PDB file of C-alpha atoms in Angstrom:
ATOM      1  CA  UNK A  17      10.013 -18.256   2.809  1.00  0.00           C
ATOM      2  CA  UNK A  18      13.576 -18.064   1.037  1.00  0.00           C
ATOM      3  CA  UNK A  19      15.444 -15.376   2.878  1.00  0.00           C
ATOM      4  CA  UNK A  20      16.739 -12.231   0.676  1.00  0.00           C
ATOM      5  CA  UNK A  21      20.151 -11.093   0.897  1.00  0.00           C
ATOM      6  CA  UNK A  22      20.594  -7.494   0.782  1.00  0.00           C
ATOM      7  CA  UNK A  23      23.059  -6.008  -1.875  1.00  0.00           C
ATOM      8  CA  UNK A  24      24.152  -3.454   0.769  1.00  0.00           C
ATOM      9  CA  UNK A  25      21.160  -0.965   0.693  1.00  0.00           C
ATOM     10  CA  UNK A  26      17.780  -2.193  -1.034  1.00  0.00           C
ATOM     11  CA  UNK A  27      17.681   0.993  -4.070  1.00  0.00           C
ATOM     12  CA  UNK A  28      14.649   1.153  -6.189  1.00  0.00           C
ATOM     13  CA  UNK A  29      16.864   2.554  -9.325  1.00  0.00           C
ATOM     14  CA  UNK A  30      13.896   3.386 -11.397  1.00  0.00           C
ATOM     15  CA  UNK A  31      10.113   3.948 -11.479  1.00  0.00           C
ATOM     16  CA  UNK A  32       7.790   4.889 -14.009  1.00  0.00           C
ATOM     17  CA  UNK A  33       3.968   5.519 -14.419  1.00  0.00           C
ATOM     18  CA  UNK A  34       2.337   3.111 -16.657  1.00  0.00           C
ATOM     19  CA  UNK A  35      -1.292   2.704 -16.827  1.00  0.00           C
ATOM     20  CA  UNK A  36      -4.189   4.203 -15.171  1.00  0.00           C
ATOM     21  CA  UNK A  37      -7.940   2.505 -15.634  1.00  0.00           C
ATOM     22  CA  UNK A  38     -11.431   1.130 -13.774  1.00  0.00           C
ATOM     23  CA  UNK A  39     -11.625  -1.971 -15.853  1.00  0.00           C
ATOM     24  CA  UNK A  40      -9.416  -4.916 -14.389  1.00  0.00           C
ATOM     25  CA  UNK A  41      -9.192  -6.824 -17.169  1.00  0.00           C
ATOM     26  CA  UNK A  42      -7.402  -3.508 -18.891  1.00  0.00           C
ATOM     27  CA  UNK A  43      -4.672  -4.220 -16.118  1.00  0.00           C
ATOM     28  CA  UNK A  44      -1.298  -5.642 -16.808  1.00  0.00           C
ATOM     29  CA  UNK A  45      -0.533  -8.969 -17.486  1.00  0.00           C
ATOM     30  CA  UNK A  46      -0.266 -10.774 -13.972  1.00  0.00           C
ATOM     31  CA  UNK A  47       3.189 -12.033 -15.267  1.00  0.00           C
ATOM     32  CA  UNK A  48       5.053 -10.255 -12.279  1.00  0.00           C
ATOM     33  CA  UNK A  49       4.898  -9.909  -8.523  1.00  0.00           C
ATOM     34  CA  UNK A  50       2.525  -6.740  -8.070  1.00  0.00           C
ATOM     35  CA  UNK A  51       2.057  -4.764  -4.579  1.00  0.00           C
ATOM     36  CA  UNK A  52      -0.230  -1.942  -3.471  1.00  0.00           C
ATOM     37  CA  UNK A  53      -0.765   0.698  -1.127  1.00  0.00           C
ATOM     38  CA  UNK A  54      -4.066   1.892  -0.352  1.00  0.00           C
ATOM     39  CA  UNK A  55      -5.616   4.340   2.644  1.00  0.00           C
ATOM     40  CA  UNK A  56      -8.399   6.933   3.728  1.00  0.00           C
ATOM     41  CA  UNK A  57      -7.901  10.016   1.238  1.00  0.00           C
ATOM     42  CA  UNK A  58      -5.326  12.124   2.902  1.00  0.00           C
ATOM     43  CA  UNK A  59      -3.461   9.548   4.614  1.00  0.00           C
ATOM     44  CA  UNK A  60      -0.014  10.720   2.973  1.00  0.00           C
ATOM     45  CA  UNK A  61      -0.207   7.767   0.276  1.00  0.00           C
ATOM     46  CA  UNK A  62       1.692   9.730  -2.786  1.00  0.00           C
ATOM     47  CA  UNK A  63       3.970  11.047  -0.456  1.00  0.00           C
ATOM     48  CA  UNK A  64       4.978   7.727   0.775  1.00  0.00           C
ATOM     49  CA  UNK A  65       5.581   6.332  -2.777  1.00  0.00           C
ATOM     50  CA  UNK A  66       7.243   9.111  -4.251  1.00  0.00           C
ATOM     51  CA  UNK A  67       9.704   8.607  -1.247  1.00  0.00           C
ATOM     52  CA  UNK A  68      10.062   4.902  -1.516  1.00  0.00           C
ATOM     53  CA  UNK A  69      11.006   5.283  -5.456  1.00  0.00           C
ATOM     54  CA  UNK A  70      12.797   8.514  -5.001  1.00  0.00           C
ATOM     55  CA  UNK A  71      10.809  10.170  -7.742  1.00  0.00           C
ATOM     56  CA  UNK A  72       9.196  13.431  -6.931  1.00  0.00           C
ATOM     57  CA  UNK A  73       6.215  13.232  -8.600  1.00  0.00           C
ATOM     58  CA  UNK A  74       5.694  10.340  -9.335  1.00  0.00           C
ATOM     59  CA  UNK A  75       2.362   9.164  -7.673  1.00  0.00           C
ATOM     60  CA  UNK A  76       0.874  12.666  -8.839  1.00  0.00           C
ATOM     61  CA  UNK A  77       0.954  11.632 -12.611  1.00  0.00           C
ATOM     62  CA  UNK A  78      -1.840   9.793 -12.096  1.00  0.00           C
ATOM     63  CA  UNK A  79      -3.370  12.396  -9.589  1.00  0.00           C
ATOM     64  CA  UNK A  80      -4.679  14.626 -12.547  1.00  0.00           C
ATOM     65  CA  UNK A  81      -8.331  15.733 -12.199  1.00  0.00           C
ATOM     66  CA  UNK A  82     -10.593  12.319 -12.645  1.00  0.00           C
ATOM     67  CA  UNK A  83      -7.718   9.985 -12.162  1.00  0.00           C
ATOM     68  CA  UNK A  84      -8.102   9.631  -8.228  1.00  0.00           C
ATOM     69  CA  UNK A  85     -10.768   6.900  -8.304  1.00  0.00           C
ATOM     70  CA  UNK A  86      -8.524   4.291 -10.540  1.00  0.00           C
ATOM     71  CA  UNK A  87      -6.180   1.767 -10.082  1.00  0.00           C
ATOM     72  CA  UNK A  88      -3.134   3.393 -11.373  1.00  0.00           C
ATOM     73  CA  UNK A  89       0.105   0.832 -12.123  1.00  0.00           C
ATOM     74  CA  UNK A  90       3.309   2.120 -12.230  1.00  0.00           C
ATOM     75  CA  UNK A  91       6.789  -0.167 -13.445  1.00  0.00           C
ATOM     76  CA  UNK A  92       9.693  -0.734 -10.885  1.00  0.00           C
ATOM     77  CA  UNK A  93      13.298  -1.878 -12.429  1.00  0.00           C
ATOM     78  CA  UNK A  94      11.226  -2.992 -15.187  1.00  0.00           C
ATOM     79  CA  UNK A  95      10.731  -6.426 -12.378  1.00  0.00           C
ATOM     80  CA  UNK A  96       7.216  -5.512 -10.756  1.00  0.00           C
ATOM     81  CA  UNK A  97       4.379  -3.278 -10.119  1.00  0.00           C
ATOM     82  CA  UNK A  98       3.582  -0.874  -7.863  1.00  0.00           C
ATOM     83  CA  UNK A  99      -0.109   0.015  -7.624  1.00  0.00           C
ATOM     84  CA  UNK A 100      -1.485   2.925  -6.246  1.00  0.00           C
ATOM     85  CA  UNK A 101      -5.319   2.818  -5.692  1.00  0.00           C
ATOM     86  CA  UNK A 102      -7.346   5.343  -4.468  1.00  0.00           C
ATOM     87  CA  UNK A 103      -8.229   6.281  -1.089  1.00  0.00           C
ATOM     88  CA  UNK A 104     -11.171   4.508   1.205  1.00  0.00           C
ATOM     89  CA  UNK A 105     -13.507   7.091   2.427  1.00  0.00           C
ATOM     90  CA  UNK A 106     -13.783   9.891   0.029  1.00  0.00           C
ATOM     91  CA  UNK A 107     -17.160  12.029   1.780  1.00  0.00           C
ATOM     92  CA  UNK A 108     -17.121  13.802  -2.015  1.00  0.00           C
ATOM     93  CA  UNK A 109     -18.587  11.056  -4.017  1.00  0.00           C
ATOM     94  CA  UNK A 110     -22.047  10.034  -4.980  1.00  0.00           C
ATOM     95  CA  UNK A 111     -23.550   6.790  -3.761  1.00  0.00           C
ATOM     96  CA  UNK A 112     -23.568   5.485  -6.658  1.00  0.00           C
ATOM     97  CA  UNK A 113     -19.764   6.188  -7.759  1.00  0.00           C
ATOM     98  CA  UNK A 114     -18.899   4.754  -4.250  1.00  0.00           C
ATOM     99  CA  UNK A 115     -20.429   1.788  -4.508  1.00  0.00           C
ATOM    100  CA  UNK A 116     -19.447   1.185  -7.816  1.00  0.00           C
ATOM    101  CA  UNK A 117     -15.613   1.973  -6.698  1.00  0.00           C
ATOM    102  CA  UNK A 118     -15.671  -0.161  -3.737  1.00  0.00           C
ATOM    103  CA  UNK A 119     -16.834  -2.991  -5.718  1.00  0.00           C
ATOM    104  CA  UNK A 120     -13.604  -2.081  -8.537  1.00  0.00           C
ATOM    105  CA  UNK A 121     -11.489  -2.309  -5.446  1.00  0.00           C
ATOM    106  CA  UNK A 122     -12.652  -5.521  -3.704  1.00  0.00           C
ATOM    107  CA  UNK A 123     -12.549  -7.431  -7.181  1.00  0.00           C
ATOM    108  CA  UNK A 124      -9.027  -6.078  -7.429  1.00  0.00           C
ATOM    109  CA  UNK A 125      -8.038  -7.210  -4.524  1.00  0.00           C
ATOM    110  CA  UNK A 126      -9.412 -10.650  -4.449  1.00  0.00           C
ATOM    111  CA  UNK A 127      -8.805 -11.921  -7.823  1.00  0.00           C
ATOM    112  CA  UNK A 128      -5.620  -9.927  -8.788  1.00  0.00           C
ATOM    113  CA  UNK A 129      -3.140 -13.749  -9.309  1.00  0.00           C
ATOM    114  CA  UNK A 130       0.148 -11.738  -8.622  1.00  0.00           C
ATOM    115  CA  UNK A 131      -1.070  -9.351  -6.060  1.00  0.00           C
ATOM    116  CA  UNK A 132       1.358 -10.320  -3.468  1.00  0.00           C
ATOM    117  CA  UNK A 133       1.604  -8.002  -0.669  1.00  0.00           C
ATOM    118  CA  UNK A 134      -0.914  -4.780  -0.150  1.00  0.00           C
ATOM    119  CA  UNK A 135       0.341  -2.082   2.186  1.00  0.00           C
ATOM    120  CA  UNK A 136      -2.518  -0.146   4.308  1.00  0.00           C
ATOM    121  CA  UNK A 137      -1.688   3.134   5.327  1.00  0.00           C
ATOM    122  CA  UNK A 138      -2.662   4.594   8.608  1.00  0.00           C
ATOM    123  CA  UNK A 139      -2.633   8.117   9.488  1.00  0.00           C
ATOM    124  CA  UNK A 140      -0.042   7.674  13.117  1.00  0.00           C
ATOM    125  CA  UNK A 141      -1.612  11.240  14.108  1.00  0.00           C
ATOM    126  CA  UNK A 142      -5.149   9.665  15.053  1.00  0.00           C
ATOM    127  CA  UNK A 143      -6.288   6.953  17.335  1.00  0.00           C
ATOM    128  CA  UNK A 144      -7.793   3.898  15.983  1.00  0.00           C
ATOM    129  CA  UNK A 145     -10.470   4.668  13.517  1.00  0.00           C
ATOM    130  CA  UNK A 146     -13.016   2.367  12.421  1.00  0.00           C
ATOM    131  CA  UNK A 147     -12.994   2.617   8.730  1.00  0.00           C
ATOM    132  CA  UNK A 148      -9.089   1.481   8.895  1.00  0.00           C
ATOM    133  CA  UNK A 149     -10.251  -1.275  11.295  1.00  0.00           C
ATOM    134  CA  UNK A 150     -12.825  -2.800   8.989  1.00  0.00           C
ATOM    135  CA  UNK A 151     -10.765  -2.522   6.086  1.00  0.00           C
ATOM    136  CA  UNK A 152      -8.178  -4.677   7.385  1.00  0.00           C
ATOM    137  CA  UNK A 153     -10.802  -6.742   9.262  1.00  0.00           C
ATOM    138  CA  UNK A 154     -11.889  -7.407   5.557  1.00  0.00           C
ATOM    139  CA  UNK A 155      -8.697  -7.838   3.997  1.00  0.00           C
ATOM    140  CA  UNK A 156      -8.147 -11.037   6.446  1.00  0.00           C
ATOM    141  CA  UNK A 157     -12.189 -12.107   5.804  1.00  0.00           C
ATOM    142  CA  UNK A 158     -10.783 -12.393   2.397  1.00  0.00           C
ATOM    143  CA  UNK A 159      -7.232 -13.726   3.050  1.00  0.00           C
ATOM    144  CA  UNK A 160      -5.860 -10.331   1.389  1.00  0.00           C
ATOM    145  CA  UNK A 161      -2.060 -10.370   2.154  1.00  0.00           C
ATOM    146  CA  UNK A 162      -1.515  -7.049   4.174  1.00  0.00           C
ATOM    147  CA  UNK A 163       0.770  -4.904   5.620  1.00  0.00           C
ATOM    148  CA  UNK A 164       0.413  -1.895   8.017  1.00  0.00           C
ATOM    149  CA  UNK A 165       2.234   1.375   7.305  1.00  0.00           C
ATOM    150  CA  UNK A 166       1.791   4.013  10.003  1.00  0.00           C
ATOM    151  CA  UNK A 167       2.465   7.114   8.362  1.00  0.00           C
ATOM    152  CA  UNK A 168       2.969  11.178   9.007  1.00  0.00           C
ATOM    153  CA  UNK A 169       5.504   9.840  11.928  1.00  0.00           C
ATOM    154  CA  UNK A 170       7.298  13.501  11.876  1.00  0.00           C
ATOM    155  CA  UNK A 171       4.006  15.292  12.470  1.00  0.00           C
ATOM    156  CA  UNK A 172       3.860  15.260  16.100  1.00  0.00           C
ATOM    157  CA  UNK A 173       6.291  14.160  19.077  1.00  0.00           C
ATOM    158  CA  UNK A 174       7.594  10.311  18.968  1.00  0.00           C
ATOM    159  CA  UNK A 175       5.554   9.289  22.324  1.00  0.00           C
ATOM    160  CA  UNK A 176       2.479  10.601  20.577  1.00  0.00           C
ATOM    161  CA  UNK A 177       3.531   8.358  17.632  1.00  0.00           C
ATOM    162  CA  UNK A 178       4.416   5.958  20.103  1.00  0.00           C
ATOM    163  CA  UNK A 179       1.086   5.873  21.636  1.00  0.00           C
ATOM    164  CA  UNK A 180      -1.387   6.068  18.639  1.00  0.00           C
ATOM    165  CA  UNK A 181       0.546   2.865  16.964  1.00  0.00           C
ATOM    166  CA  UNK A 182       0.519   0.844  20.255  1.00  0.00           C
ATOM    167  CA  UNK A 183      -3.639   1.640  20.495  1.00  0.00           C
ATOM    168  CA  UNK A 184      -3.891   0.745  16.774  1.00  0.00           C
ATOM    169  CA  UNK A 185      -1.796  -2.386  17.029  1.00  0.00           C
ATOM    170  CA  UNK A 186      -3.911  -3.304  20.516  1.00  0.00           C
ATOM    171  CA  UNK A 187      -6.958  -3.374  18.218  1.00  0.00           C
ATOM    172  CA  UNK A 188      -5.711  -5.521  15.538  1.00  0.00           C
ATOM    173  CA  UNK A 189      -4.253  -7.875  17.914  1.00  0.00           C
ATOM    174  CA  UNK A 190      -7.991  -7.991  19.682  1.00  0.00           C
ATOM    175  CA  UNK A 191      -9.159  -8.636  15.682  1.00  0.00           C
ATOM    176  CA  UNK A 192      -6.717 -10.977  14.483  1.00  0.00           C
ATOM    177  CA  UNK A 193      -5.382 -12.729  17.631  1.00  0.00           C
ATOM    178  CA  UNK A 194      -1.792 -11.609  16.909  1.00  0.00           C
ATOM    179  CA  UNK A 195      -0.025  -8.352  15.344  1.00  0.00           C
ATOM    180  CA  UNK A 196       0.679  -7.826  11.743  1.00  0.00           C
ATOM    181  CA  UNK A 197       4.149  -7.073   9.967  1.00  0.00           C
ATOM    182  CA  UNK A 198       3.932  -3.304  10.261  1.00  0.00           C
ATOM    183  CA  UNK A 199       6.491   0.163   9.680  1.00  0.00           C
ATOM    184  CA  UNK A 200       6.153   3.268  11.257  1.00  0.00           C
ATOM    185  CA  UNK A 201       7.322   5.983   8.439  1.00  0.00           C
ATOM    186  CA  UNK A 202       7.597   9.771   7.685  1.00  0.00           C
ATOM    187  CA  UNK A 203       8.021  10.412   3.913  1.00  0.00           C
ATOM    188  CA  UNK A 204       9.335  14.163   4.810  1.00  0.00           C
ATOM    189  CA  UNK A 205      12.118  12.712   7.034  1.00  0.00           C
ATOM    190  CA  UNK A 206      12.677   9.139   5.208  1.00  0.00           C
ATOM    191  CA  UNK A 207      11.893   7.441   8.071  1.00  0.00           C
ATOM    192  CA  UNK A 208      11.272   3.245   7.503  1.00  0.00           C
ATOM    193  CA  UNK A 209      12.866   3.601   4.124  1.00  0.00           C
ATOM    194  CA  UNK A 210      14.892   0.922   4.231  1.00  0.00           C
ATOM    195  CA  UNK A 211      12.912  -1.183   6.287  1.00  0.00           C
ATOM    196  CA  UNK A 212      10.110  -1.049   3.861  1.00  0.00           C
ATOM    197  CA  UNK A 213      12.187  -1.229   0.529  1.00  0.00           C
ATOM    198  CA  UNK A 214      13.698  -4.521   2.360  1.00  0.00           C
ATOM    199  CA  UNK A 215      10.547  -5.985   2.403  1.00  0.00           C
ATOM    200  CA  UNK A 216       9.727  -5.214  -0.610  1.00  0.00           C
ATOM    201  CA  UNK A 217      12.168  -6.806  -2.538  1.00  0.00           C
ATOM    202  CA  UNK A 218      11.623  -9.300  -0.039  1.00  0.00           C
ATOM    203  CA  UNK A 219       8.456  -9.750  -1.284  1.00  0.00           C
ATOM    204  CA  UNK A 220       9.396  -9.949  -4.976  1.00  0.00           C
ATOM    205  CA  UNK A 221      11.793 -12.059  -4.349  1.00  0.00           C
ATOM    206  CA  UNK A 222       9.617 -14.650  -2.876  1.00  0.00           C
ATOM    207  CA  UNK A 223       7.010 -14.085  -5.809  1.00  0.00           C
ATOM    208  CA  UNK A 224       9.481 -15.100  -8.368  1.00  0.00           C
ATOM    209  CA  UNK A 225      11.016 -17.670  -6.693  1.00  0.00           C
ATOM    210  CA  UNK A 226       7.547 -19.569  -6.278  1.00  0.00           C
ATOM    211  CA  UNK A 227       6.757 -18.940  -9.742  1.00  0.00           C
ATOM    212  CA  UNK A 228      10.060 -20.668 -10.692  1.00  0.00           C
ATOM    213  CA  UNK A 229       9.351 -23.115  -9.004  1.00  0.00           C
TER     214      UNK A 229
END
């Protein structure tokens, strides 16, 4: 893995909403590295992007009535993709449309070429839940390239935080054999900006270094 060297502080100078849809073949051309963030509904997912990018809004363009079950892509420094896809675990959905979305989402995520890095978000208020621990279980059934983000870190004292990440990390390591790259972050205070924005470009920079390659 080529090692990135910062430009002092890692600054995503500009992010814009592209594209939202269902069908994957409407997606962008795969000519670019391409990361995600997914999460159970609530679990502070805009919030997190619009703080990583430094635009306000920008995750709720493509939170408009009927836009919450696509993939939505959205252009960094005009180098890669951000993706935002909707939450796991919506109760307020038929069978039918749930079914049909989790099958969008695991096609997505297993034959998307330039997906290289997904970032799972975990709500750091609650202890372990099982939904978040069979979506990951999944993602490394299907050699999905993950990332934990514990979010909502500012929402309660930082040995509750503390706590609830050790019990989640406990069960991943009892999953997985070993603990995963992970960031504990609070979009209101900004906390694990830097961290993650490192690895991000981390990421992209190891993307397009393999593809020149």
């Amino acid at each position: 893995k080529p090692t990135f060297v910062p430009y002092l502080k890692v600054m995503i100078k500009k992010a814009t909403f592209l594209v939202s849809n269902t069908d994957l073949s409407k997606c962008p051309k795969p000519d670019r590295a391409e990361i995600a963030f997914i999460g159970r509904s609530n679990v502070g997912k805009s919030s997190l992007i619009n703080m990583l990018t430094g635009v306000k809004e920008l995750a709720k363009t493509s939170q408009k009535p009927g836009k919450t079950q696509l993939v939505n892509h959205f252009t960094v420094d005009d180098r890669w993709y951000l993706v935002d896809l909707p939450g796991y675990g919506f109760a307020k959905v038929s069978k039918d449309k749930k079914v049909k979305w989790e099958k969008m989402i695991s096609n997505y995520l297993t034959t998307r070429t330039n997906l290289c890095g997904v970032f799972v978000l975990i709500d750091s208020r609650l202890e372990p839940q099982t939904i978040d621990l069979e979506f990951l279980n999944w993602c490394g059934e299907e050699d999905v390239p993950f990332v934990v983000a514990f979010t909502k870190a500012d929402k309660q004292s930082k040995t509750q935080t503390d706590k609830n990440v050790k019990s989640f990390l406990n069960k991943l390591v009892e999953i997985f054999g070993d603990t995963p790259d992970y960031f504990v972050t609070s979009a209101e205070k900004g906390q694990g900006k830097d961290e993650v924005l490192q690895y991000l470009a981390e990421l992209v920079s190891e993307f397009e270094s393999q593809r020149t390659n």
